[in-house]
GROMACS .gro file of C-alpha atoms in nm:
model
  374
    1MET     CA    1   2.260  -8.358  -8.789
    2ASN     CA    2   2.028  -8.069  -8.852
    3GLN     CA    3   1.862  -8.121  -8.516
    4ASP     CA    4   2.198  -8.110  -8.337
    5ARG     CA    5   2.287  -7.794  -8.523
    6LEU     CA    6   1.957  -7.632  -8.425
    7ARG     CA    7   2.012  -7.713  -8.058
    8LEU     CA    8   2.361  -7.559  -8.067
    9ASP     CA    9   2.232  -7.240  -8.227
   10LEU     CA   10   1.955  -7.204  -7.970
   11ALA     CA   11   2.200  -7.255  -7.685
   12GLY     CA   12   2.425  -6.982  -7.826
   13LEU     CA   13   2.141  -6.741  -7.849
   14ALA     CA   14   2.039  -6.813  -7.492
   15GLU     CA   15   2.389  -6.722  -7.371
   16GLU     CA   16   2.377  -6.387  -7.556
   17VAL     CA   17   2.036  -6.278  -7.408
   18THR     CA   18   2.051  -6.074  -7.083
   19PRO     CA   19   1.763  -6.143  -6.841
   20VAL     CA   20   1.537  -5.836  -6.815
   21ASP     CA   21   1.299  -5.748  -6.528
   22LEU     CA   22   0.958  -5.704  -6.687
   23ARG     CA   23   0.861  -5.449  -6.416
   24ASP     CA   24   1.161  -5.227  -6.499
   25ARG     CA   25   1.080  -5.254  -6.867
   26ALA     CA   26   0.720  -5.149  -6.803
   27LEU     CA   27   0.833  -4.845  -6.599
   28ARG     CA   28   1.079  -4.739  -6.867
   29THR     CA   29   0.812  -4.779  -7.133
   30SER     CA   30   0.569  -4.567  -6.928
   31ARG     CA   31   0.826  -4.290  -6.881
   32ARG     CA   32   0.909  -4.294  -7.251
   33LEU     CA   33   0.544  -4.264  -7.347
   34GLY     CA   34   0.501  -3.977  -7.098
   35ILE     CA   35   0.792  -3.788  -7.250
   36GLN     CA   36   0.652  -3.842  -7.597
   37ARG     CA   37   0.312  -3.707  -7.490
   38ALA     CA   38   0.474  -3.399  -7.330
   39VAL     CA   39   0.671  -3.334  -7.648
   40ALA     CA   40   0.357  -3.373  -7.856
   41THR     CA   41   0.169  -3.131  -7.630
   42SER     CA   42   0.453  -2.877  -7.652
   43ALA     CA   43   0.453  -2.916  -8.027
   44ALA     CA   44   0.080  -2.852  -8.042
   45ALA     CA   45   0.110  -2.541  -7.829
   46LEU     CA   46   0.396  -2.406  -8.036
   47VAL     CA   47   0.207  -2.477  -8.357
   48VAL     CA   48  -0.086  -2.272  -8.221
   49LEU     CA   49   0.154  -1.992  -8.124
   50ALA     CA   50   0.316  -2.005  -8.464
   51ALA     CA   51  -0.020  -1.984  -8.634
   52ALA     CA   52  -0.108  -1.677  -8.426
   53THR     CA   53   0.220  -1.501  -8.499
   54GLY     CA   54   0.274  -1.624  -8.853
   55THR     CA   55   0.611  -1.788  -8.759
   56ALA     CA   56   0.705  -2.149  -8.841
   57LEU     CA   57   0.874  -2.338  -8.555
   58ALA     CA   58   1.040  -2.679  -8.547
   59ILE     CA   59   1.050  -2.898  -8.236
   60ARG     CA   60   1.365  -3.080  -8.149
   61PRO     CA   61   1.295  -3.444  -8.062
   62ASN     CA   62   1.515  -3.427  -7.752
   63GLY     CA   63   1.289  -3.161  -7.588
   64GLN     CA   64   1.555  -2.886  -7.608
   65GLY     CA   65   1.311  -2.629  -7.744
   66PRO     CA   66   1.230  -2.492  -8.088
   67ALA     CA   67   1.495  -2.506  -8.358
   68PRO     CA   68   1.524  -2.256  -8.642
   69ALA     CA   69   1.274  -2.315  -8.917
   70PRO     CA   70   1.429  -2.509  -9.207
   71ALA     CA   71   1.452  -2.353  -9.550
   72GLY     CA   72   1.206  -2.463  -9.808
   73PRO     CA   73   0.834  -2.456  -9.859
   74SER     CA   74   0.617  -2.400  -9.553
   75VAL     CA   75   0.422  -2.691  -9.414
   76THR     CA   76   0.079  -2.650  -9.259
   77SER     CA   77   0.007  -2.877  -8.963
   78THR     CA   78  -0.314  -2.913  -8.761
   79ALA     CA   79  -0.275  -2.906  -8.384
   80PRO     CA   80  -0.507  -3.099  -8.154
   81PRO     CA   81  -0.789  -2.887  -8.005
   82VAL     CA   82  -0.698  -2.699  -7.686
   83GLU     CA   83  -0.968  -2.610  -7.428
   84VAL     CA   84  -0.921  -2.257  -7.295
   85THR     CA   85  -1.086  -2.137  -6.972
   86PRO     CA   86  -1.187  -1.770  -7.012
   87THR     CA   87  -1.066  -1.520  -6.751
   88PRO     CA   88  -1.358  -1.341  -6.579
   89GLU     CA   89  -1.380  -0.969  -6.656
   90ARG     CA   90  -1.318  -0.729  -6.371
   91SER     CA   91  -1.631  -0.554  -6.250
   92ALA     CA   92  -1.657  -0.197  -6.369
   93THR     CA   93  -1.741  -0.090  -6.012
   94ALA     CA   94  -1.451  -0.265  -5.849
   95SER     CA   95  -1.193  -0.035  -5.700
   96PRO     CA   96  -0.828  -0.077  -5.806
   97THR     CA   97  -0.621  -0.310  -5.592
   98GLY     CA   98  -0.487  -0.124  -5.293
   99SER     CA   99  -0.706   0.185  -5.346
  100PRO     CA  100  -0.910   0.274  -5.037
  101ALA     CA  101  -1.287   0.290  -5.080
  102ARG     CA  102  -1.433   0.640  -5.069
  103PRO     CA  103  -1.603   0.690  -4.731
  104PRO     CA  104  -1.975   0.768  -4.739
  105ALA     CA  105  -2.089   1.122  -4.672
  106ALA     CA  106  -2.156   1.199  -4.305
  107LEU     CA  107  -2.491   1.361  -4.393
  108THR     CA  108  -2.668   1.235  -4.704
  109GLY     CA  109  -3.004   1.399  -4.631
  110THR     CA  110  -3.119   1.761  -4.667
  111ARG     CA  111  -3.030   2.048  -4.435
  112TYR     CA  112  -3.265   2.346  -4.425
  113TYR     CA  113  -3.115   2.688  -4.357
  114LEU     CA  114  -3.281   3.024  -4.300
  115GLU     CA  115  -3.149   3.334  -4.476
  116MET     CA  116  -3.298   3.667  -4.366
  117THR     CA  117  -3.285   4.020  -4.504
  118ASP     CA  118  -3.484   4.330  -4.411
  119THR     CA  119  -3.765   4.242  -4.652
  120ARG     CA  120  -3.743   3.870  -4.728
  121ALA     CA  121  -3.675   3.529  -4.574
  122GLN     CA  122  -3.538   3.248  -4.791
  123ILE     CA  123  -3.510   2.881  -4.707
  124HIS     CA  124  -3.211   2.696  -4.854
  125ALA     CA  125  -3.221   2.320  -4.906
  126VAL     CA  126  -2.863   2.191  -4.895
  127ARG     CA  127  -2.757   1.840  -4.993
  128VAL     CA  128  -2.420   1.696  -5.087
  129GLY     CA  129  -2.297   1.927  -5.365
  130SER     CA  130  -2.628   2.114  -5.397
  131ASN     CA  131  -2.774   2.437  -5.255
  132GLN     CA  132  -3.116   2.555  -5.369
  133VAL     CA  133  -3.353   2.825  -5.249
  134VAL     CA  134  -3.678   2.629  -5.212
  135HIS     CA  135  -3.903   2.885  -5.043
  136LYS     CA  136  -3.933   3.264  -5.015
  137ILE     CA  137  -4.136   3.473  -4.770
  138SER     CA  138  -4.167   3.847  -4.827
  139TYR     CA  139  -4.263   4.102  -4.562
  140ALA     CA  140  -4.293   4.479  -4.537
  141ARG     CA  141  -4.063   4.529  -4.241
  142TYR     CA  142  -3.849   4.338  -3.998
  143GLY     CA  143  -4.101   4.201  -3.747
  144CYS     CA  144  -4.275   3.872  -3.673
  145GLU     CA  145  -4.176   3.685  -3.990
  146PRO     CA  146  -3.799   3.658  -3.939
  147ASN     CA  147  -3.848   3.561  -3.574
  148THR     CA  148  -4.097   3.280  -3.644
  149VAL     CA  149  -4.004   3.104  -3.971
  150THR     CA  150  -3.974   2.733  -3.898
  151VAL     CA  151  -3.948   2.411  -4.104
  152SER     CA  152  -4.103   2.077  -4.002
  153PRO     CA  153  -3.859   1.795  -3.913
  154ASP     CA  154  -3.937   1.611  -4.238
  155GLY     CA  155  -3.867   1.923  -4.447
  156LYS     CA  156  -4.213   1.926  -4.608
  157ARG     CA  157  -4.379   2.224  -4.439
  158VAL     CA  158  -4.293   2.578  -4.342
  159ALA     CA  159  -4.483   2.795  -4.092
  160TRP     CA  160  -4.450   3.156  -3.978
  161VAL     CA  161  -4.640   3.443  -3.819
  162GLN     CA  162  -4.733   3.730  -4.046
  163ASP     CA  163  -4.682   4.061  -3.868
  164SER     CA  164  -4.989   4.261  -3.765
  165THR     CA  165  -5.021   4.619  -3.637
  166ASP     CA  166  -4.910   4.573  -3.273
  167ASN     CA  167  -4.543   4.654  -3.318
  168GLY     CA  168  -4.422   4.302  -3.395
  169THR     CA  169  -4.562   4.120  -3.094
  170SER     CA  170  -4.830   3.905  -3.261
  171GLY     CA  171  -4.985   3.822  -3.597
  172VAL     CA  172  -5.153   3.562  -3.816
  173LEU     CA  173  -5.016   3.208  -3.827
  174LEU     CA  174  -4.956   3.085  -4.184
  175ALA     CA  175  -4.834   2.751  -4.319
  176ALA     CA  176  -4.736   2.623  -4.663
  177THR     CA  177  -4.581   2.330  -4.840
  178ILE     CA  178  -4.213   2.386  -4.913
  179GLY     CA  179  -4.175   2.512  -5.269
  180GLU     CA  180  -4.540   2.609  -5.319
  181PRO     CA  181  -4.641   2.978  -5.311
  182GLU     CA  182  -4.988   2.934  -5.160
  183ALA     CA  183  -5.018   2.965  -4.781
  184THR     CA  184  -5.297   2.858  -4.546
  185THR     CA  185  -5.418   3.075  -4.258
  186LEU     CA  186  -5.431   2.870  -3.938
  187LEU     CA  187  -5.486   3.109  -3.644
  188ASP     CA  188  -5.483   3.479  -3.556
  189GLU     CA  189  -5.340   3.669  -3.259
  190VAL     CA  190  -5.042   3.433  -3.235
  191ASN     CA  191  -4.747   3.546  -3.027
  192CYS     CA  192  -4.426   3.599  -3.221
  193LEU     CA  193  -4.189   3.696  -2.939
  194GLY     CA  194  -3.920   3.487  -2.775
  195PRO     CA  195  -3.661   3.242  -2.904
  196ARG     CA  196  -3.909   2.964  -3.002
  197PRO     CA  197  -4.263   3.095  -3.052
  198LEU     CA  198  -4.350   2.804  -3.288
  199VAL     CA  199  -4.254   2.449  -3.187
  200TRP     CA  200  -4.310   2.131  -3.392
  201GLN     CA  201  -4.438   1.811  -3.234
  202GLY     CA  202  -4.330   1.574  -3.507
  203SER     CA  203  -4.393   1.698  -3.861
  204ASP     CA  204  -4.771   1.752  -3.851
  205LEU     CA  205  -4.847   1.916  -3.516
  206LEU     CA  206  -4.742   2.269  -3.421
  207MET     CA  207  -4.757   2.427  -3.076
  208VAL     CA  208  -4.809   2.806  -3.059
  209SER     CA  209  -4.896   3.062  -2.795
  210ARG     CA  210  -5.169   3.318  -2.847
  211LYS     CA  211  -5.144   3.683  -2.753
  212SER     CA  212  -5.358   3.606  -2.446
  213GLY     CA  213  -5.102   3.352  -2.327
  214GLN     CA  214  -5.311   3.046  -2.417
  215SER     CA  215  -5.120   2.753  -2.569
  216VAL     CA  216  -5.273   2.594  -2.877
  217LEU     CA  217  -5.176   2.270  -3.051
  218LEU     CA  218  -5.260   2.266  -3.422
  219ASP     CA  219  -5.270   1.989  -3.681
  220VAL     CA  220  -5.108   2.174  -3.971
  221ALA     CA  221  -5.179   1.900  -4.224
  222ALA     CA  222  -5.553   1.898  -4.142
  223ASN     CA  223  -5.576   2.271  -4.059
  224LYS     CA  224  -5.753   2.223  -3.727
  225ARG     CA  225  -5.694   2.238  -3.354
  226VAL     CA  226  -5.607   1.928  -3.160
  227ASN     CA  227  -5.858   1.863  -2.884
  228GLY     CA  228  -5.739   1.839  -2.528
  229ASP     CA  229  -5.559   2.061  -2.280
  230PRO     CA  230  -5.198   2.108  -2.390
  231GLY     CA  231  -5.101   2.161  -2.028
  232GLN     CA  232  -4.945   2.445  -1.836
  233GLU     CA  233  -4.583   2.351  -1.900
  234THR     CA  234  -4.358   2.607  -2.065
  235ASP     CA  235  -4.047   2.607  -2.284
  236ARG     CA  236  -4.167   2.304  -2.476
  237CYS     CA  237  -3.943   2.115  -2.716
  238TRP     CA  238  -4.014   1.778  -2.879
  239SER     CA  239  -3.790   1.515  -3.034
  240ALA     CA  240  -3.798   1.508  -3.416
  241ASP     CA  241  -4.048   1.220  -3.415
  242GLY     CA  242  -4.276   1.401  -3.166
  243ARG     CA  243  -4.253   1.129  -2.901
  244TRP     CA  244  -4.045   1.288  -2.625
  245LEU     CA  245  -4.119   1.629  -2.474
  246ALA     CA  246  -3.875   1.846  -2.282
  247ALA     CA  247  -4.038   2.127  -2.087
  248MET     CA  248  -4.049   2.325  -1.764
  249ALA     CA  249  -4.303   2.280  -1.483
  250ASP     CA  250  -4.276   2.488  -1.165
  251ASP     CA  251  -3.935   2.604  -1.291
  252LYS     CA  252  -3.809   2.244  -1.295
  253PRO     CA  253  -3.691   2.088  -1.624
  254TYR     CA  254  -3.813   1.741  -1.713
  255VAL     CA  255  -3.862   1.502  -2.007
  256THR     CA  256  -4.156   1.272  -2.073
  257ASP     CA  257  -4.305   1.046  -2.340
  258GLY     CA  258  -4.648   1.035  -2.177
  259THR     CA  259  -4.587   0.712  -1.990
  260GLN     CA  260  -4.263   0.792  -1.807
  261SER     CA  261  -4.113   1.117  -1.683
  262ARG     CA  262  -3.793   1.225  -1.517
  263GLN     CA  263  -3.657   1.552  -1.388
  264TYR     CA  264  -3.301   1.667  -1.439
  265ARG     CA  265  -3.084   1.957  -1.325
  266TYR     CA  266  -2.863   2.194  -1.515
  267THR     CA  267  -2.657   2.494  -1.408
  268PRO     CA  268  -2.534   2.708  -1.699
  269PRO     CA  269  -2.189   2.871  -1.702
  270LYS     CA  270  -2.186   3.162  -1.456
  271ASP     CA  271  -1.965   3.382  -1.671
  272GLU     CA  272  -2.235   3.392  -1.942
  273ALA     CA  273  -2.555   3.361  -1.738
  274ALA     CA  274  -2.564   3.729  -1.647
  275HIS     CA  275  -2.607   3.825  -2.013
  276TRP     CA  276  -2.919   3.614  -2.070
  277GLY     CA  277  -3.266   3.551  -1.933
  278GLY     CA  278  -3.213   3.184  -1.849
  279TRP     CA  279  -3.187   2.872  -2.064
  280GLN     CA  280  -3.421   2.617  -2.223
  281ALA     CA  281  -3.411   2.291  -2.419
  282ARG     CA  282  -3.350   2.331  -2.793
  283SER     CA  283  -3.352   1.968  -2.915
  284VAL     CA  284  -3.433   1.625  -2.770
  285SER     CA  285  -3.280   1.287  -2.861
  286MET     CA  286  -3.504   1.013  -2.998
  287ASP     CA  287  -3.492   0.818  -2.670
  288GLY     CA  288  -3.540   1.125  -2.450
  289ARG     CA  289  -3.214   1.071  -2.268
  290TYR     CA  290  -3.037   1.383  -2.394
  291VAL     CA  291  -3.136   1.744  -2.451
  292SER     CA  292  -2.936   2.026  -2.603
  293VAL     CA  293  -2.974   2.357  -2.419
  294GLY     CA  294  -2.939   2.722  -2.522
  295TRP     CA  295  -2.977   3.069  -2.380
  296VAL     CA  296  -3.302   3.261  -2.369
  297GLY     CA  297  -3.268   3.618  -2.490
  298THR     CA  298  -3.398   3.912  -2.290
  299ASP     CA  299  -3.517   4.090  -2.605
  300PRO     CA  300  -3.763   3.987  -2.880
  301SER     CA  301  -3.490   3.885  -3.123
  302ARG     CA  302  -3.446   3.524  -3.217
  303HIS     CA  303  -3.190   3.295  -3.048
  304ASP     CA  304  -3.177   2.945  -3.196
  305ASP     CA  305  -2.829   2.868  -3.071
  306SER     CA  306  -2.746   2.593  -2.822
  307PHE     CA  307  -2.417   2.528  -2.652
  308ALA     CA  308  -2.434   2.210  -2.439
  309VAL     CA  309  -2.588   1.862  -2.411
  310VAL     CA  310  -2.729   1.735  -2.079
  311ASP     CA  311  -2.786   1.369  -1.989
  312THR     CA  312  -3.133   1.372  -1.831
  313THR     CA  313  -3.064   1.044  -1.644
  314THR     CA  314  -2.759   1.180  -1.460
  315SER     CA  315  -2.787   1.562  -1.503
  316ARG     CA  316  -2.429   1.561  -1.632
  317VAL     CA  317  -2.305   1.768  -1.922
  318VAL     CA  318  -2.179   1.555  -2.212
  319ASP     CA  319  -1.821   1.617  -2.326
  320LEU     CA  320  -1.864   1.669  -2.701
  321PRO     CA  321  -1.570   1.594  -2.934
  322GLY     CA  322  -1.438   1.876  -3.152
  323SER     CA  323  -1.324   2.229  -3.092
  324GLY     CA  324  -1.456   2.578  -3.158
  325ASP     CA  325  -1.762   2.773  -3.054
  326ILE     CA  326  -2.085   2.574  -3.085
  327ARG     CA  327  -2.370   2.749  -3.264
  328SER     CA  328  -2.637   2.479  -3.247
  329ILE     CA  329  -2.685   2.113  -3.157
  330LEU     CA  330  -2.955   1.914  -3.334
  331PHE     CA  331  -3.070   1.557  -3.262
  332THR     CA  332  -3.194   1.403  -3.589
  333VAL     CA  333  -3.472   1.152  -3.648
  334ASP     CA  334  -3.219   0.892  -3.772
  335GLY     CA  335  -3.023   0.902  -3.445
  336LYS     CA  336  -2.740   1.138  -3.540
  337VAL     CA  337  -2.621   1.449  -3.357
  338ILE     CA  338  -2.538   1.754  -3.570
  339VAL     CA  339  -2.302   1.994  -3.396
  340LYS     CA  340  -2.279   2.318  -3.595
  341ARG     CA  341  -1.968   2.522  -3.523
  342ALA     CA  342  -1.820   2.834  -3.676
  343ALA     CA  343  -1.579   2.622  -3.882
  344GLY     CA  344  -1.833   2.364  -4.003
  345ILE     CA  345  -2.043   2.070  -3.889
  346THR     CA  346  -1.935   1.774  -3.679
  347VAL     CA  347  -2.160   1.468  -3.710
  348LEU     CA  348  -2.180   1.228  -3.414
  349ASP     CA  349  -2.363   0.902  -3.357
  350GLY     CA  350  -2.605   0.840  -3.070
  351SER     CA  351  -2.318   0.772  -2.830
  352PHE     CA  352  -2.142   1.097  -2.937
  353LYS     CA  353  -1.865   0.927  -3.131
  354PRO     CA  354  -1.756   1.115  -3.446
  355ILE     CA  355  -1.899   0.994  -3.776
  356GLY     CA  356  -1.754   1.266  -3.997
  357THR     CA  357  -1.748   1.635  -4.076
  358VAL     CA  358  -1.936   1.855  -4.321
  359THR     CA  359  -1.783   2.169  -4.466
  360GLU     CA  360  -2.042   2.440  -4.505
  361SER     CA  361  -2.014   2.675  -4.798
  362ALA     CA  362  -1.957   3.042  -4.726
  363SER     CA  363  -2.310   3.120  -4.844
  364VAL     CA  364  -2.479   2.920  -4.564
  365ARG     CA  365  -2.213   2.917  -4.294
  366ASN     CA  366  -2.370   3.205  -4.101
  367MET     CA  367  -2.732   3.101  -4.156
  368ARG     CA  368  -2.948   2.927  -3.899
  369LEU     CA  369  -2.987   2.552  -3.939
  370LEU     CA  370  -3.362   2.491  -3.901
  371ALA     CA  371  -3.400   2.118  -3.973
  372TYR     CA  372  -3.240   1.806  -4.116
  373ALA     CA  373  -3.438   1.543  -4.310
  374PRO     CA  374  -3.254   1.212  -4.384
   0.00000   0.00000   0.00000
């Protein structure tokens, strides 16, 4: 009896149970656990936020967001630890997003200018934002000194001819370290006429001409003559490193580095040629390919200006970018080309492409640019 009753009850229960796919049940269980973990994580984050702001928040179990805090005593809960990845600090040197970087200065080295009065010559050393008088040379009257003051290509030495008693045609050759008052006597009876009576071969050697017409090459650093015949060439001009020489031989211009030589031709503008006594090289590029040329004056006064660049491999005049009258063209030891105009300086690279411009202050704009040291 009891066994029959038990079998009937079990059969009834079997009819009421709906078959369930175990795989579906496992998926539903997994989704439910995932939702619970997400809610728990949200609750932890909100608890941290509430602790930071001093506000109590309640989480709705259906994931709808925080509910208003219930009335009554506050309850303190501990949230699970949260790992926070720190945000790297922005570098103090980094430029703001979208702000263009400031371009570097076209000339970062030192330019040396010559200021002359009736009784004194002053050398100005000009860098970016700085202008200092670094050397002074006094003289009794306007004679050899203003026409001969020169600065070595590295900006370390200054040389000049001290006027004698022959009406400003010759004197004593002196040299000094820039900024130091003491001067060394190198040679007497040195000619001080013409546009370039003293010419540097690099930064240690100096070529001069004596009153007799003899050319002498001096080692200024060692205070002695350099042995050997300097040659019969005229109108000498060396590159800033002293390697390449531009000169005249038999009235023909040429360049040489001692192992190779080449002649070139140049015809100056006819409308100006009648006012001058010819032309000569003023500066030579580091590879000897280019020379800047300037007029030679017919009087003893100084003429440092240059107005054109000639390619010694083709004898063609280079078309320089920029506008305005050119006052001087200087090839620098670091491969730049400084074109000084009335309105300022244009800086070119070795292929004569513009690098930038330099605005000269009013105080040096009309002074002669003697040298540039990177």
